[in-house]
Every structure is written in C-alpha cells, then in structure tokens.
PDB file of C-alpha atoms in Angstrom:
ATOM      1  CA  LEU A   1      16.123   7.129   1.354  1.00  0.00           C
ATOM      2  CA  LEU A   2      13.000   8.072  -0.064  1.00  0.00           C
ATOM      3  CA  TYR A   3      10.186   5.011  -1.021  1.00  0.00           C
ATOM      4  CA  ILE A   4       8.558   5.420  -4.068  1.00  0.00           C
ATOM      5  CA  ALA A   5       5.087   3.507  -4.949  1.00  0.00           C
ATOM      6  CA  THR A   6       5.317   3.415  -8.710  1.00  0.00           C
ATOM      7  CA  TYR A   7       2.524   1.698 -11.367  1.00  0.00           C
ATOM      8  CA  ALA A   8       4.935   1.918 -13.561  1.00  0.00           C
ATOM      9  CA  HIS A   9       7.946   1.006 -12.476  1.00  0.00           C
ATOM     10  CA  GLY A  10       7.390  -1.341  -9.298  1.00  0.00           C
ATOM     11  CA  LEU A  11       9.209  -0.026  -6.477  1.00  0.00           C
ATOM     12  CA  VAL A  12      12.183   2.523  -6.122  1.00  0.00           C
ATOM     13  CA  TYR A  13      13.917   5.003  -3.258  1.00  0.00           C
ATOM     14  CA  TYR A  14      14.742   8.080  -3.887  1.00  0.00           C
ATOM     15  CA  ASP A  15      18.495   8.495  -2.013  1.00  0.00           C
ATOM     16  CA  ILE A  16      18.735  11.599  -1.146  1.00  0.00           C
ATOM     17  CA  GLN A  17      22.661  11.942  -0.886  1.00  0.00           C
ATOM     18  CA  THR A  18      23.431  10.802  -4.172  1.00  0.00           C
ATOM     19  CA  LYS A  19      19.962  11.999  -5.724  1.00  0.00           C
ATOM     20  CA  LYS A  20      19.305   8.685  -7.861  1.00  0.00           C
ATOM     21  CA  LEU A  21      16.205   6.941  -8.178  1.00  0.00           C
ATOM     22  CA  GLN A  22      17.665   3.315  -8.123  1.00  0.00           C
ATOM     23  CA  GLU A  23      14.833   0.577  -8.418  1.00  0.00           C
ATOM     24  CA  LEU A  24      13.948  -1.519  -5.402  1.00  0.00           C
ATOM     25  CA  THR A  25      14.860  -5.145  -5.796  1.00  0.00           C
ATOM     26  CA  GLY A  26      13.981  -8.654  -4.786  1.00  0.00           C
ATOM     27  CA  TYR A  27      10.396  -8.973  -4.332  1.00  0.00           C
ATOM     28  CA  LYS A  28       8.743 -12.125  -5.328  1.00  0.00           C
ATOM     29  CA  THR A  29       5.454 -11.386  -6.599  1.00  0.00           C
ATOM     30  CA  ARG A  30       5.861  -9.028  -9.870  1.00  0.00           C
ATOM     31  CA  GLU A  31       1.770  -8.039  -8.998  1.00  0.00           C
ATOM     32  CA  TYR A  32       2.641  -6.481  -5.678  1.00  0.00           C
ATOM     33  CA  ALA A  33       4.953  -3.839  -6.215  1.00  0.00           C
ATOM     34  CA  PHE A  34       3.760  -2.585  -8.779  1.00  0.00           C
ATOM     35  CA  TYR A  35       0.372  -2.827  -7.202  1.00  0.00           C
ATOM     36  CA  LEU A  36       0.806  -1.137  -3.660  1.00  0.00           C
ATOM     37  CA  ASP A  37      -0.281   2.556  -2.621  1.00  0.00           C
ATOM     38  CA  GLY A  38       0.522   3.950   0.099  1.00  0.00           C
ATOM     39  CA  LEU A  39       3.563   3.194   2.268  1.00  0.00           C
ATOM     40  CA  GLY A  40       4.233   3.278   5.563  1.00  0.00           C
ATOM     41  CA  LEU A  41       8.350   2.270   6.931  1.00  0.00           C
ATOM     42  CA  PHE A  42       8.831   0.631  10.788  1.00  0.00           C
ATOM     43  CA  ASP A  43      11.495  -1.990  12.285  1.00  0.00           C
ATOM     44  CA  ASN A  44      13.221  -1.901   8.591  1.00  0.00           C
ATOM     45  CA  LYS A  45       9.799  -3.001   7.491  1.00  0.00           C
ATOM     46  CA  LEU A  46       8.132  -1.347   4.430  1.00  0.00           C
ATOM     47  CA  TYR A  47       4.281  -1.414   4.205  1.00  0.00           C
ATOM     48  CA  GLY A  48       2.427  -1.014   1.143  1.00  0.00           C
ATOM     49  CA  VAL A  49      -1.372  -1.491   0.737  1.00  0.00           C
ATOM     50  CA  TYR A  50      -1.752  -3.778  -2.432  1.00  0.00           C
ATOM     51  CA  ASN A  51      -5.007  -2.669  -5.140  1.00  0.00           C
ATOM     52  CA  GLY A  52      -4.890  -3.957  -8.008  1.00  0.00           C
ATOM     53  CA  ASP A  53      -6.978  -7.054  -7.513  1.00  0.00           C
ATOM     54  CA  SER A  54     -10.283  -4.855  -9.217  1.00  0.00           C
ATOM     55  CA  THR A  55     -12.666  -8.872  -7.269  1.00  0.00           C
ATOM     56  CA  ASN A  56     -11.134  -6.887  -4.305  1.00  0.00           C
ATOM     57  CA  GLN A  57     -10.662 -10.639  -3.035  1.00  0.00           C
ATOM     58  CA  LYS A  58      -6.704 -10.428  -2.936  1.00  0.00           C
ATOM     59  CA  ASN A  59      -6.573  -6.997  -2.057  1.00  0.00           C
ATOM     60  CA  GLY A  60      -4.373  -6.538   1.274  1.00  0.00           C
ATOM     61  CA  THR A  61      -1.780  -5.671   3.468  1.00  0.00           C
ATOM     62  CA  ILE A  62       1.673  -6.398   1.891  1.00  0.00           C
ATOM     63  CA  TYR A  63       4.826  -6.127   3.917  1.00  0.00           C
ATOM     64  CA  TYR A  64       8.860  -6.427   3.155  1.00  0.00           C
ATOM     65  CA  THR A  65      11.843  -6.450   5.075  1.00  0.00           C
ATOM     66  CA  LEU A  66      14.464  -4.655   3.313  1.00  0.00           C
ATOM     67  CA  SER A  67      18.414  -4.913   3.974  1.00  0.00           C
ATOM     68  CA  GLN A  68      20.423  -3.230   6.749  1.00  0.00           C
ATOM     69  CA  ASP A  69      20.966  -0.615   3.604  1.00  0.00           C
ATOM     70  CA  GLY A  70      17.262  -0.221   2.802  1.00  0.00           C
ATOM     71  CA  ARG A  71      18.526  -1.144  -0.002  1.00  0.00           C
ATOM     72  CA  SER A  72      16.769  -4.192  -1.070  1.00  0.00           C
ATOM     73  CA  ILE A  73      14.563  -6.889   0.195  1.00  0.00           C
ATOM     74  CA  THR A  74      15.237  -9.509   1.337  1.00  0.00           C
ATOM     75  CA  ASP A  75      11.766 -11.148   2.174  1.00  0.00           C
ATOM     76  CA  GLU A  76       8.025 -10.200   1.392  1.00  0.00           C
ATOM     77  CA  TYR A  77       5.131 -11.355   2.825  1.00  0.00           C
ATOM     78  CA  VAL A  78       1.655 -10.666   2.884  1.00  0.00           C
ATOM     79  CA  LEU A  79       0.131  -9.077   6.265  1.00  0.00           C
ATOM     80  CA  GLN A  80      -3.393  -9.446   5.592  1.00  0.00           C
ATOM     81  CA  GLN A  81      -6.057 -10.596   2.175  1.00  0.00           C
ATOM     82  CA  GLY A  82      -9.200 -10.759   1.776  1.00  0.00           C
ATOM     83  CA  HIS A  83     -10.363  -8.289   4.328  1.00  0.00           C
ATOM     84  CA  GLN A  84     -14.599  -8.326   3.610  1.00  0.00           C
ATOM     85  CA  SER A  85     -13.297  -4.540   4.650  1.00  0.00           C
ATOM     86  CA  MET A  86     -11.212  -3.713   1.767  1.00  0.00           C
ATOM     87  CA  LYS A  87     -12.585  -2.093  -1.192  1.00  0.00           C
ATOM     88  CA  GLU A  88     -10.055  -0.344  -2.923  1.00  0.00           C
ATOM     89  CA  PRO A  89      -8.250  -0.092   0.069  1.00  0.00           C
ATOM     90  CA  THR A  90      -5.366   2.770  -0.401  1.00  0.00           C
ATOM     91  CA  THR A  91      -3.376   5.419   2.089  1.00  0.00           C
ATOM     92  CA  LEU A  92      -1.533   4.072   5.197  1.00  0.00           C
ATOM     93  CA  ALA A  93      -0.070   5.572   7.620  1.00  0.00           C
ATOM     94  CA  ILE A  94       2.458   4.419  11.025  1.00  0.00           C
ATOM     95  CA  GLY A  95       2.042   5.812  14.561  1.00  0.00           C
ATOM     96  CA  ASN A  96       3.548   4.505  17.610  1.00  0.00           C
ATOM     97  CA  GLY A  97       3.719   0.878  15.648  1.00  0.00           C
ATOM     98  CA  VAL A  98       0.133   0.741  14.759  1.00  0.00           C
ATOM     99  CA  LEU A  99      -0.545   0.379  11.071  1.00  0.00           C
ATOM    100  CA  TYR A 100      -4.044   1.837  10.408  1.00  0.00           C
ATOM    101  CA  LEU A 101      -5.528   1.380   7.073  1.00  0.00           C
ATOM    102  CA  LEU A 102      -8.180   3.030   4.536  1.00  0.00           C
ATOM    103  CA  ALA A 103      -9.795   0.192   3.640  1.00  0.00           C
ATOM    104  CA  ASN A 104     -12.405   1.802   1.365  1.00  0.00           C
ATOM    105  CA  SER A 105     -11.804   4.073  -0.265  1.00  0.00           C
ATOM    106  CA  HIS A 106     -14.320   4.230  -3.262  1.00  0.00           C
ATOM    107  CA  LEU A 107     -12.365   6.005  -5.768  1.00  0.00           C
ATOM    108  CA  ALA A 108     -13.491   3.646  -8.715  1.00  0.00           C
ATOM    109  CA  ILE A 109     -16.894   5.634  -7.984  1.00  0.00           C
ATOM    110  CA  TYR A 110     -15.601   8.539  -8.326  1.00  0.00           C
ATOM    111  CA  ASN A 111     -13.410   9.230 -10.501  1.00  0.00           C
ATOM    112  CA  ALA A 112     -15.960   7.050 -12.764  1.00  0.00           C
ATOM    113  CA  ASN A 113     -18.734   9.719 -11.510  1.00  0.00           C
ATOM    114  CA  LYS A 114     -15.982  12.697 -12.942  1.00  0.00           C
ATOM    115  CA  GLU A 115     -14.810  13.447  -9.351  1.00  0.00           C
ATOM    116  CA  SER A 116     -18.280  14.650  -7.800  1.00  0.00           C
ATOM    117  CA  LEU A 117     -20.416  12.677  -5.425  1.00  0.00           C
ATOM    118  CA  ASN A 118     -23.484  13.780  -6.715  1.00  0.00           C
ATOM    119  CA  GLY A 119     -26.038  10.334  -7.015  1.00  0.00           C
ATOM    120  CA  VAL A 120     -23.492   8.214  -5.561  1.00  0.00           C
ATOM    121  CA  SER A 121     -23.285   8.884  -2.068  1.00  0.00           C
ATOM    122  CA  THR A 122     -26.119   6.908  -1.108  1.00  0.00           C
ATOM    123  CA  GLY A 123     -24.098   4.078  -2.769  1.00  0.00           C
ATOM    124  CA  LEU A 124     -21.788   4.401  -0.776  1.00  0.00           C
ATOM    125  CA  GLN A 125     -20.574   3.259   2.555  1.00  0.00           C
ATOM    126  CA  PRO A 126     -19.273   4.442   5.947  1.00  0.00           C
ATOM    127  CA  VAL A 127     -15.341   4.732   6.326  1.00  0.00           C
ATOM    128  CA  THR A 128     -13.361   1.706   7.919  1.00  0.00           C
ATOM    129  CA  ILE A 129      -9.996   2.382   8.713  1.00  0.00           C
ATOM    130  CA  LEU A 130      -7.927  -0.898   9.776  1.00  0.00           C
ATOM    131  CA  ALA A 131      -5.121  -1.540  12.995  1.00  0.00           C
ATOM    132  CA  TYR A 132      -2.122  -3.503  12.631  1.00  0.00           C
ATOM    133  CA  ASP A 133       0.184  -4.089  15.947  1.00  0.00           C
ATOM    134  CA  LEU A 134       2.846  -3.849  14.699  1.00  0.00           C
ATOM    135  CA  LYS A 135       4.834  -4.359  17.873  1.00  0.00           C
ATOM    136  CA  ARG A 136       3.577  -7.732  18.155  1.00  0.00           C
TER     137      ARG A 136
END
C-alpha cells in the first residue's frame, strides 16, 4: 500500500495490486487528517506533519496506528505539537528508527514573494530539523 496525504480527501491509500485508491478511515481529528504534509511509515504507524494552523501553535507531528492489513486507522496520537521551531513544518523522513522533520520551511513567505528569495532572505531563520527516536 502507498499512503498519500491530500488536502481535498484527507488520508488515502493506493493499493498497488488492485490499482485502487481508497480513503484511510478511522482518524479521530478531521483537521489533522486533511492538513498533513509529508508521511512516513514505521512499525505499523503512519506519521504525518500537521501544518494547518496559521499561528503555528497547533502544528506538529501526528501518528496513526494502523490495522494489521494497513487499510484503516485504529488510533491517533500527537507526537509533538506547538514546538517553538515549527514555522510551517513540512517534509519528514524516517531512517534507522529516527523521524527527521523540516520544522521551518518558510513556504508561505517564498510563495507570497512569487517563488523568489529576493528581498526576503534576510528575514528567514536557519533551517531547523527536529529528530524523534521512534524506537523508544
């Protein structure tokens, strides 16, 4: 299964064998499921970056425990929320049991400036990567 985060349909999965796209059901908080950016799978848990809060206070890392077949969610948790470094968090990657998260993408500034850093680069913070040990 390939898991996909969409703003229009929330969490979905693509079954590679049947070539069908299905909704991933069972989430508790609709807002999280529809504003995820970046997904990663580790130990039957699907991790995502929630970035739907314009104030950044509720932005964070969410994870879902999946059913044995991976086609539904059995539980939902907040790994971390409101971290001071989270300014439009986006991408995540998981390697060797550690989740790495781009905490401050500055995408809104970049997009509002017509996809250019000219004139805005001095106001940007250095890139911040947060790391979470998922093996604990």
